[in-house]
Amino acid sequence: MNDLVKNKTIWITGGTSGIGLEMTRQLLEQGATVIVLARNEKKLLQLQDDATLKKGNLMTQMIEMSNEDSIKQAVKTLFNKGIIVDVLINNAGIGIFDHILDSKSEEIREMFDVNVLGSITLIKEILPHMLKNQRGQIIQIASQAGKLATPKSSVYGATKHAILGFSNALRLELADTPIQMTVVNPGPIRTPFFNVADKSGTYVTNMEKIMLKPEIVAQKIIKTIGSSKRELNLPWWMNFGAKIYHLMPGVIEKIASKQFNKK
């Protein structure tokens, strides 16, 4: 439990499933006000009707992270209601694992629109309010895929690499302000994400034993709230592998090429 989340207002994009939903549950239990932003109206309504969440202070707001106007309108609606934002957890994201020659142009655009441009747009809309209030924290959910490229995730990895670059630069821009920037780089997590990302089921089959549990990932992310932690990398050994890769990419590609191709 993180005592620093109590009474804080925390916005979570993509909070209706996976680690977003798990963070929502845990944050409500710890006394936070949680604003869940997602595009699926049915899932948002289900969230509101969930008896296990009704004891907490939960609000929902529809948003389409691939649409700039939708993002601006969602933020405007919440601010007009007097909702503040102490912490933004940019969690919404999509991925589709395909060789680049098999990738569809519309899917490539959607990954960049949601994972990168949507994330940046939402921060641009919220940041002035954090600066005005002289407090706030932005938690970006990136991925180990942004540090260590593998076959069939060239586009997805590129979006997460972009988020890492953006977040690192933004952290420097905010260095003289009270706003904290934290980036989370998890490895594969056992969530519905792979229902879309892994059409063949090959990746999940091969990686099942090392997949992270969403409740554990959510718990570790929540512990970063109120801290000055720069990055959270999960699991540690995967991040260690990424560091070794950056030191000797050619060697690692030769040694681990079969493992990389398990998608």
PDB file of C-alpha atoms in Angstrom:
ATOM      1  CA  MET A   1       0.000   0.000   0.000  1.00  0.00           C
ATOM      2  CA  ASN A   2       1.167   3.535  -0.839  1.00  0.00           C
ATOM      3  CA  ASP A   3      -0.099   6.109   1.680  1.00  0.00           C
ATOM      4  CA  LEU A   4       0.747   8.878  -0.777  1.00  0.00           C
ATOM      5  CA  VAL A   5      -2.153   7.953  -3.088  1.00  0.00           C
ATOM      6  CA  LYS A   6      -4.864   8.534  -0.487  1.00  0.00           C
ATOM      7  CA  ASN A   7      -7.116  11.472  -1.440  1.00  0.00           C
ATOM      8  CA  LYS A   8      -5.245  12.008  -4.708  1.00  0.00           C
ATOM      9  CA  THR A   9      -7.145  12.320  -7.990  1.00  0.00           C
ATOM     10  CA  ILE A  10      -5.598   9.914 -10.483  1.00  0.00           C
ATOM     11  CA  TRP A  11      -6.481   9.743 -14.169  1.00  0.00           C
ATOM     12  CA  ILE A  12      -5.901   6.415 -15.921  1.00  0.00           C
ATOM     13  CA  THR A  13      -6.287   5.928 -19.656  1.00  0.00           C
ATOM     14  CA  GLY A  14      -7.213   2.428 -20.761  1.00  0.00           C
ATOM     15  CA  GLY A  15      -8.454   1.654 -17.263  1.00  0.00           C
ATOM     16  CA  THR A  16     -11.134  -0.865 -18.213  1.00  0.00           C
ATOM     17  CA  SER A  17      -8.895  -3.902 -18.707  1.00  0.00           C
ATOM     18  CA  GLY A  18      -5.459  -5.358 -18.042  1.00  0.00           C
ATOM     19  CA  ILE A  19      -3.127  -3.483 -15.726  1.00  0.00           C
ATOM     20  CA  GLY A  20      -5.286  -0.362 -16.104  1.00  0.00           C
ATOM     21  CA  LEU A  21      -8.226  -2.139 -14.485  1.00  0.00           C
ATOM     22  CA  GLU A  22      -5.992  -3.667 -11.831  1.00  0.00           C
ATOM     23  CA  MET A  23      -4.532  -0.249 -10.979  1.00  0.00           C
ATOM     24  CA  THR A  24      -8.060   1.147 -10.774  1.00  0.00           C
ATOM     25  CA  ARG A  25      -9.077  -1.528  -8.254  1.00  0.00           C
ATOM     26  CA  GLN A  26      -5.993  -1.113  -6.089  1.00  0.00           C
ATOM     27  CA  LEU A  27      -6.068   2.687  -6.126  1.00  0.00           C
ATOM     28  CA  LEU A  28      -9.724   2.785  -5.087  1.00  0.00           C
ATOM     29  CA  GLU A  29      -8.946   0.412  -2.231  1.00  0.00           C
ATOM     30  CA  GLN A  30      -6.177   2.775  -1.116  1.00  0.00           C
ATOM     31  CA  GLY A  31      -8.476   5.804  -0.983  1.00  0.00           C
ATOM     32  CA  ALA A  32      -7.719   7.560  -4.258  1.00  0.00           C
ATOM     33  CA  THR A  33     -10.257   9.198  -6.538  1.00  0.00           C
ATOM     34  CA  VAL A  34      -9.852   7.441  -9.884  1.00  0.00           C
ATOM     35  CA  ILE A  35     -10.915   8.869 -13.244  1.00  0.00           C
ATOM     36  CA  VAL A  36     -10.942   6.112 -15.855  1.00  0.00           C
ATOM     37  CA  LEU A  37     -10.717   7.271 -19.464  1.00  0.00           C
ATOM     38  CA  ALA A  38     -11.424   4.730 -22.204  1.00  0.00           C
ATOM     39  CA  ARG A  39     -13.138   4.453 -25.570  1.00  0.00           C
ATOM     40  CA  ASN A  40     -15.382   1.459 -24.936  1.00  0.00           C
ATOM     41  CA  GLU A  41     -18.674   2.799 -23.555  1.00  0.00           C
ATOM     42  CA  LYS A  42     -19.937  -0.677 -22.649  1.00  0.00           C
ATOM     43  CA  LYS A  43     -16.854  -1.430 -20.551  1.00  0.00           C
ATOM     44  CA  LEU A  44     -17.082   1.963 -18.850  1.00  0.00           C
ATOM     45  CA  LEU A  45     -20.687   1.244 -17.883  1.00  0.00           C
ATOM     46  CA  GLN A  46     -19.680  -2.192 -16.602  1.00  0.00           C
ATOM     47  CA  LEU A  47     -17.017  -0.510 -14.511  1.00  0.00           C
ATOM     48  CA  GLN A  48     -19.588   1.807 -12.971  1.00  0.00           C
ATOM     49  CA  ASP A  49     -21.828  -1.169 -12.173  1.00  0.00           C
ATOM     50  CA  ASP A  50     -19.055  -3.288 -10.669  1.00  0.00           C
ATOM     51  CA  ALA A  51     -20.117  -3.917  -7.073  1.00  0.00           C
ATOM     52  CA  THR A  52     -16.508  -4.390  -5.978  1.00  0.00           C
ATOM     53  CA  LEU A  53     -15.680  -0.826  -7.047  1.00  0.00           C
ATOM     54  CA  LYS A  54     -18.745   1.025  -5.750  1.00  0.00           C
ATOM     55  CA  LYS A  55     -17.253   1.681  -2.325  1.00  0.00           C
ATOM     56  CA  GLY A  56     -14.521   3.771  -3.930  1.00  0.00           C
ATOM     57  CA  ASN A  57     -14.608   7.191  -5.548  1.00  0.00           C
ATOM     58  CA  LEU A  58     -14.729   6.295  -9.251  1.00  0.00           C
ATOM     59  CA  MET A  59     -15.589   8.390 -12.282  1.00  0.00           C
ATOM     60  CA  THR A  60     -15.461   7.474 -15.960  1.00  0.00           C
ATOM     61  CA  GLN A  61     -15.025   9.466 -19.142  1.00  0.00           C
ATOM     62  CA  MET A  62     -15.157   8.358 -22.763  1.00  0.00           C
ATOM     63  CA  ILE A  63     -12.092   9.207 -24.812  1.00  0.00           C
ATOM     64  CA  GLU A  64     -10.688   8.138 -28.160  1.00  0.00           C
ATOM     65  CA  MET A  65      -6.915   8.304 -27.849  1.00  0.00           C
ATOM     66  CA  SER A  66      -6.445   8.207 -31.628  1.00  0.00           C
ATOM     67  CA  ASN A  67      -8.528  11.380 -32.044  1.00  0.00           C
ATOM     68  CA  GLU A  68      -7.153  14.774 -31.009  1.00  0.00           C
ATOM     69  CA  ASP A  69     -10.594  16.408 -30.769  1.00  0.00           C
ATOM     70  CA  SER A  70     -11.888  13.605 -28.544  1.00  0.00           C
ATOM     71  CA  ILE A  71      -8.925  14.003 -26.181  1.00  0.00           C
ATOM     72  CA  LYS A  72      -9.378  17.762 -25.929  1.00  0.00           C
ATOM     73  CA  GLN A  73     -13.129  17.417 -25.352  1.00  0.00           C
ATOM     74  CA  ALA A  74     -12.680  14.748 -22.672  1.00  0.00           C
ATOM     75  CA  VAL A  75     -10.216  16.917 -20.740  1.00  0.00           C
ATOM     76  CA  LYS A  76     -12.442  19.982 -21.128  1.00  0.00           C
ATOM     77  CA  THR A  77     -15.472  18.036 -19.855  1.00  0.00           C
ATOM     78  CA  LEU A  78     -13.641  16.854 -16.748  1.00  0.00           C
ATOM     79  CA  PHE A  79     -12.124  20.250 -15.967  1.00  0.00           C
ATOM     80  CA  ASN A  80     -15.535  21.901 -16.413  1.00  0.00           C
ATOM     81  CA  LYS A  81     -16.815  19.539 -13.706  1.00  0.00           C
ATOM     82  CA  GLY A  82     -14.091  20.800 -11.398  1.00  0.00           C
ATOM     83  CA  ILE A  83     -12.062  17.592 -11.577  1.00  0.00           C
ATOM     84  CA  ILE A  84      -8.379  18.095 -10.807  1.00  0.00           C
ATOM     85  CA  VAL A  85      -5.499  15.835 -11.824  1.00  0.00           C
ATOM     86  CA  ASP A  86      -2.771  14.964  -9.347  1.00  0.00           C
ATOM     87  CA  VAL A  87      -1.458  12.000 -11.324  1.00  0.00           C
ATOM     88  CA  LEU A  88      -1.884  11.009 -14.960  1.00  0.00           C
ATOM     89  CA  ILE A  89      -1.181   7.381 -15.801  1.00  0.00           C
ATOM     90  CA  ASN A  90      -0.908   7.174 -19.581  1.00  0.00           C
ATOM     91  CA  ASN A  91      -1.692   3.483 -19.876  1.00  0.00           C
ATOM     92  CA  ALA A  92      -3.804   3.157 -23.026  1.00  0.00           C
ATOM     93  CA  GLY A  93      -2.026   1.393 -25.845  1.00  0.00           C
ATOM     94  CA  ILE A  94      -2.457  -1.134 -28.611  1.00  0.00           C
ATOM     95  CA  GLY A  95      -0.095  -3.516 -30.331  1.00  0.00           C
ATOM     96  CA  ILE A  96      -0.245  -5.895 -33.264  1.00  0.00           C
ATOM     97  CA  PHE A  97       2.611  -8.319 -33.858  1.00  0.00           C
ATOM     98  CA  ASP A  98       3.288  -8.780 -37.580  1.00  0.00           C
ATOM     99  CA  HIS A  99       6.224  -8.837 -39.934  1.00  0.00           C
ATOM    100  CA  ILE A 100       6.398  -5.420 -41.561  1.00  0.00           C
ATOM    101  CA  LEU A 101       5.434  -6.799 -44.996  1.00  0.00           C
ATOM    102  CA  ASP A 102       2.269  -8.257 -43.439  1.00  0.00           C
ATOM    103  CA  SER A 103       1.403  -5.101 -41.503  1.00  0.00           C
ATOM    104  CA  LYS A 104      -1.637  -3.112 -42.593  1.00  0.00           C
ATOM    105  CA  SER A 105      -1.192   0.627 -43.060  1.00  0.00           C
ATOM    106  CA  GLU A 106      -4.271   1.441 -41.008  1.00  0.00           C
ATOM    107  CA  GLU A 107      -2.990  -0.670 -38.106  1.00  0.00           C
ATOM    108  CA  ILE A 108       0.409   1.027 -38.249  1.00  0.00           C
ATOM    109  CA  ARG A 109      -1.240   4.456 -38.119  1.00  0.00           C
ATOM    110  CA  GLU A 110      -3.513   3.438 -35.263  1.00  0.00           C
ATOM    111  CA  MET A 111      -0.594   2.215 -33.151  1.00  0.00           C
ATOM    112  CA  PHE A 112       1.202   5.529 -33.571  1.00  0.00           C
ATOM    113  CA  ASP A 113      -1.994   7.548 -33.104  1.00  0.00           C
ATOM    114  CA  VAL A 114      -2.897   5.822 -29.824  1.00  0.00           C
ATOM    115  CA  ASN A 115       0.483   4.951 -28.328  1.00  0.00           C
ATOM    116  CA  VAL A 116       2.383   8.095 -29.256  1.00  0.00           C
ATOM    117  CA  LEU A 117       0.319  11.009 -30.547  1.00  0.00           C
ATOM    118  CA  GLY A 118      -2.602  10.359 -28.187  1.00  0.00           C
ATOM    119  CA  SER A 119      -0.288  10.198 -25.211  1.00  0.00           C
ATOM    120  CA  ILE A 120       1.470  13.433 -26.177  1.00  0.00           C
ATOM    121  CA  THR A 121      -1.797  15.260 -26.879  1.00  0.00           C
ATOM    122  CA  LEU A 122      -3.274  14.295 -23.511  1.00  0.00           C
ATOM    123  CA  ILE A 123      -0.159  15.501 -21.698  1.00  0.00           C
ATOM    124  CA  LYS A 124      -0.266  18.801 -23.584  1.00  0.00           C
ATOM    125  CA  GLU A 125      -3.869  19.316 -22.457  1.00  0.00           C
ATOM    126  CA  ILE A 126      -3.232  18.422 -18.821  1.00  0.00           C
ATOM    127  CA  LEU A 127       0.236  19.857 -18.190  1.00  0.00           C
ATOM    128  CA  PRO A 128      -0.816  23.547 -18.009  1.00  0.00           C
ATOM    129  CA  HIS A 129      -3.172  22.674 -15.138  1.00  0.00           C
ATOM    130  CA  MET A 130      -0.453  20.769 -13.287  1.00  0.00           C
ATOM    131  CA  LEU A 131       1.919  23.705 -13.705  1.00  0.00           C
ATOM    132  CA  LYS A 132      -0.742  26.150 -12.525  1.00  0.00           C
ATOM    133  CA  ASN A 133      -1.368  24.038  -9.422  1.00  0.00           C
ATOM    134  CA  GLN A 134       2.375  23.514  -8.940  1.00  0.00           C
ATOM    135  CA  ARG A 135       2.023  19.787  -8.433  1.00  0.00           C
ATOM    136  CA  GLY A 136       1.541  16.605 -10.414  1.00  0.00           C
ATOM    137  CA  GLN A 137       3.065  13.412 -11.719  1.00  0.00           C
ATOM    138  CA  ILE A 138       2.951  11.838 -15.159  1.00  0.00           C
ATOM    139  CA  ILE A 139       3.442   8.080 -15.379  1.00  0.00           C
ATOM    140  CA  GLN A 140       4.024   6.786 -18.886  1.00  0.00           C
ATOM    141  CA  ILE A 141       3.461   3.072 -19.504  1.00  0.00           C
ATOM    142  CA  ALA A 142       6.043   2.253 -22.156  1.00  0.00           C
ATOM    143  CA  SER A 143       7.564  -1.221 -22.632  1.00  0.00           C
ATOM    144  CA  GLN A 144      10.760  -3.234 -22.684  1.00  0.00           C
ATOM    145  CA  ALA A 145       9.917  -3.485 -26.402  1.00  0.00           C
ATOM    146  CA  GLY A 146      11.005   0.145 -26.651  1.00  0.00           C
ATOM    147  CA  LYS A 147      14.471  -0.821 -25.424  1.00  0.00           C
ATOM    148  CA  LEU A 148      14.980  -4.175 -27.088  1.00  0.00           C
ATOM    149  CA  ALA A 149      13.657  -4.618 -30.612  1.00  0.00           C
ATOM    150  CA  THR A 150      12.405  -8.038 -31.718  1.00  0.00           C
ATOM    151  CA  PRO A 151      10.949  -9.395 -34.969  1.00  0.00           C
ATOM    152  CA  LYS A 152       7.222  -8.896 -35.595  1.00  0.00           C
ATOM    153  CA  SER A 153       7.097  -5.942 -33.200  1.00  0.00           C
ATOM    154  CA  SER A 154       8.939  -3.399 -35.333  1.00  0.00           C
ATOM    155  CA  VAL A 155       6.056  -0.920 -35.331  1.00  0.00           C
ATOM    156  CA  TYR A 156       4.933  -1.540 -31.753  1.00  0.00           C
ATOM    157  CA  GLY A 157       8.540  -1.288 -30.558  1.00  0.00           C
ATOM    158  CA  ALA A 158       8.956   1.934 -32.511  1.00  0.00           C
ATOM    159  CA  THR A 159       5.953   3.500 -30.760  1.00  0.00           C
ATOM    160  CA  LYS A 160       7.316   2.585 -27.335  1.00  0.00           C
ATOM    161  CA  HIS A 161      10.793   3.798 -28.292  1.00  0.00           C
ATOM    162  CA  ALA A 162       9.155   7.099 -29.250  1.00  0.00           C
ATOM    163  CA  ILE A 163       7.434   7.316 -25.865  1.00  0.00           C
ATOM    164  CA  LEU A 164      10.743   6.726 -24.097  1.00  0.00           C
ATOM    165  CA  GLY A 165      12.420   9.488 -26.109  1.00  0.00           C
ATOM    166  CA  PHE A 166       9.544  11.899 -25.582  1.00  0.00           C
ATOM    167  CA  SER A 167       9.345  11.207 -21.851  1.00  0.00           C
ATOM    168  CA  ASN A 168      13.083  11.610 -21.309  1.00  0.00           C
ATOM    169  CA  ALA A 169      13.060  14.969 -23.105  1.00  0.00           C
ATOM    170  CA  LEU A 170       9.934  16.134 -21.266  1.00  0.00           C
ATOM    171  CA  ARG A 171      11.545  15.225 -17.938  1.00  0.00           C
ATOM    172  CA  LEU A 172      14.367  17.646 -18.769  1.00  0.00           C
ATOM    173  CA  GLU A 173      11.876  20.330 -19.768  1.00  0.00           C
ATOM    174  CA  LEU A 174      10.163  19.925 -16.387  1.00  0.00           C
ATOM    175  CA  ALA A 175      13.379  19.778 -14.360  1.00  0.00           C
ATOM    176  CA  ASP A 176      12.786  23.191 -12.755  1.00  0.00           C
ATOM    177  CA  THR A 177       9.139  22.458 -11.928  1.00  0.00           C
ATOM    178  CA  PRO A 178       7.469  20.305  -9.245  1.00  0.00           C
ATOM    179  CA  ILE A 179       6.086  17.937 -11.911  1.00  0.00           C
ATOM    180  CA  GLN A 180       7.485  14.408 -11.739  1.00  0.00           C
ATOM    181  CA  MET A 181       7.917  12.141 -14.771  1.00  0.00           C
ATOM    182  CA  THR A 182       8.074   8.369 -14.388  1.00  0.00           C
ATOM    183  CA  VAL A 183       8.357   5.816 -17.180  1.00  0.00           C
ATOM    184  CA  VAL A 184       7.331   2.188 -16.688  1.00  0.00           C
ATOM    185  CA  ASN A 185       8.880  -0.434 -18.974  1.00  0.00           C
ATOM    186  CA  PRO A 186       7.252  -3.811 -18.358  1.00  0.00           C
ATOM    187  CA  GLY A 187       7.924  -7.022 -20.184  1.00  0.00           C
ATOM    188  CA  PRO A 188       4.991  -9.194 -21.356  1.00  0.00           C
ATOM    189  CA  ILE A 189       2.025  -9.145 -18.959  1.00  0.00           C
ATOM    190  CA  ARG A 190      -0.723 -11.747 -18.799  1.00  0.00           C
ATOM    191  CA  THR A 191      -3.593  -9.503 -20.002  1.00  0.00           C
ATOM    192  CA  PRO A 192      -6.164  -9.316 -22.855  1.00  0.00           C
ATOM    193  CA  PHE A 193      -3.633  -7.159 -24.754  1.00  0.00           C
ATOM    194  CA  PHE A 194      -2.389 -10.299 -26.487  1.00  0.00           C
ATOM    195  CA  ASN A 195      -5.875 -11.203 -27.739  1.00  0.00           C
ATOM    196  CA  VAL A 196      -5.261  -8.538 -30.395  1.00  0.00           C
ATOM    197  CA  ALA A 197      -1.464  -8.322 -30.493  1.00  0.00           C
ATOM    198  CA  ASP A 198      -0.778 -12.050 -30.842  1.00  0.00           C
ATOM    199  CA  LYS A 199      -3.209 -13.267 -33.476  1.00  0.00           C
ATOM    200  CA  SER A 200      -1.495 -16.622 -33.910  1.00  0.00           C
ATOM    201  CA  GLY A 201      -1.113 -17.296 -30.188  1.00  0.00           C
ATOM    202  CA  THR A 202       2.527 -18.241 -30.759  1.00  0.00           C
ATOM    203  CA  TYR A 203       3.995 -15.509 -28.593  1.00  0.00           C
ATOM    204  CA  VAL A 204       1.790 -16.263 -25.584  1.00  0.00           C
ATOM    205  CA  THR A 205       2.509 -19.982 -25.899  1.00  0.00           C
ATOM    206  CA  ASN A 206       6.265 -19.411 -25.961  1.00  0.00           C
ATOM    207  CA  MET A 207       6.354 -16.710 -23.288  1.00  0.00           C
ATOM    208  CA  GLU A 208       3.676 -17.993 -20.890  1.00  0.00           C
ATOM    209  CA  LYS A 209       6.170 -19.019 -18.198  1.00  0.00           C
ATOM    210  CA  ILE A 210       7.783 -15.595 -17.922  1.00  0.00           C
ATOM    211  CA  MET A 211       4.683 -13.408 -18.273  1.00  0.00           C
ATOM    212  CA  LEU A 212       4.178 -10.915 -15.458  1.00  0.00           C
ATOM    213  CA  LYS A 213       1.053 -10.966 -13.292  1.00  0.00           C
ATOM    214  CA  PRO A 214      -1.039  -7.798 -13.802  1.00  0.00           C
ATOM    215  CA  GLU A 215      -1.779  -7.393 -10.089  1.00  0.00           C
ATOM    216  CA  ILE A 216       1.949  -7.386  -9.274  1.00  0.00           C
ATOM    217  CA  VAL A 217       2.761  -4.918 -12.057  1.00  0.00           C
ATOM    218  CA  ALA A 218      -0.073  -2.631 -10.914  1.00  0.00           C
ATOM    219  CA  GLN A 219       1.173  -2.798  -7.337  1.00  0.00           C
ATOM    220  CA  LYS A 220       4.703  -1.808  -8.333  1.00  0.00           C
ATOM    221  CA  ILE A 221       3.464   1.072 -10.517  1.00  0.00           C
ATOM    222  CA  ILE A 222       1.325   2.429  -7.689  1.00  0.00           C
ATOM    223  CA  LYS A 223       4.370   2.422  -5.404  1.00  0.00           C
ATOM    224  CA  THR A 224       6.019   4.981  -7.721  1.00  0.00           C
ATOM    225  CA  ILE A 225       3.229   7.520  -7.095  1.00  0.00           C
ATOM    226  CA  GLY A 226       4.556  10.431  -5.066  1.00  0.00           C
ATOM    227  CA  SER A 227       8.145   9.412  -5.694  1.00  0.00           C
ATOM    228  CA  SER A 228      10.856  10.893  -7.880  1.00  0.00           C
ATOM    229  CA  LYS A 229      11.553   7.520  -9.506  1.00  0.00           C
ATOM    230  CA  ARG A 230      12.775   8.006 -13.055  1.00  0.00           C
ATOM    231  CA  GLU A 231      12.093   4.527 -14.447  1.00  0.00           C
ATOM    232  CA  LEU A 232      10.485   1.304 -13.320  1.00  0.00           C
ATOM    233  CA  ASN A 233      11.740  -1.680 -15.319  1.00  0.00           C
ATOM    234  CA  LEU A 234      10.048  -5.079 -15.041  1.00  0.00           C
ATOM    235  CA  PRO A 235      11.315  -7.738 -14.757  1.00  0.00           C
ATOM    236  CA  TRP A 236      14.832  -6.728 -13.748  1.00  0.00           C
ATOM    237  CA  TRP A 237      16.516  -9.459 -15.787  1.00  0.00           C
ATOM    238  CA  MET A 238      14.797  -8.386 -19.005  1.00  0.00           C
ATOM    239  CA  ASN A 239      15.973  -4.836 -18.483  1.00  0.00           C
ATOM    240  CA  PHE A 240      19.473  -6.153 -17.797  1.00  0.00           C
ATOM    241  CA  GLY A 241      19.288  -7.987 -21.129  1.00  0.00           C
ATOM    242  CA  ALA A 242      18.299  -4.750 -22.871  1.00  0.00           C
ATOM    243  CA  LYS A 243      21.318  -2.979 -21.385  1.00  0.00           C
ATOM    244  CA  ILE A 244      23.658  -5.739 -22.558  1.00  0.00           C
ATOM    245  CA  TYR A 245      22.057  -5.560 -26.011  1.00  0.00           C
ATOM    246  CA  HIS A 246      22.857  -1.847 -26.257  1.00  0.00           C
ATOM    247  CA  LEU A 247      26.473  -2.549 -25.375  1.00  0.00           C
ATOM    248  CA  MET A 248      26.945  -5.341 -27.926  1.00  0.00           C
ATOM    249  CA  PRO A 249      23.933  -5.541 -30.259  1.00  0.00           C
ATOM    250  CA  GLY A 250      25.621  -7.605 -32.959  1.00  0.00           C
ATOM    251  CA  VAL A 251      26.713 -10.289 -30.524  1.00  0.00           C
ATOM    252  CA  ILE A 252      23.326 -10.500 -28.790  1.00  0.00           C
ATOM    253  CA  GLU A 253      21.459 -10.687 -32.117  1.00  0.00           C
ATOM    254  CA  LYS A 254      23.579 -13.687 -33.137  1.00  0.00           C
ATOM    255  CA  ILE A 255      23.258 -15.439 -29.786  1.00  0.00           C
ATOM    256  CA  ALA A 256      19.563 -14.781 -29.164  1.00  0.00           C
ATOM    257  CA  SER A 257      18.134 -14.676 -32.684  1.00  0.00           C
ATOM    258  CA  LYS A 258      16.114 -17.893 -32.178  1.00  0.00           C
ATOM    259  CA  GLN A 259      14.639 -16.549 -28.950  1.00  0.00           C
ATOM    260  CA  PHE A 260      13.794 -13.226 -30.567  1.00  0.00           C
ATOM    261  CA  ASN A 261      11.896 -15.019 -33.326  1.00  0.00           C
ATOM    262  CA  LYS A 262       9.543 -16.824 -30.960  1.00  0.00           C
ATOM    263  CA  LYS A 263       6.707 -14.518 -31.884  1.00  0.00           C
TER     264      LYS A 263
END
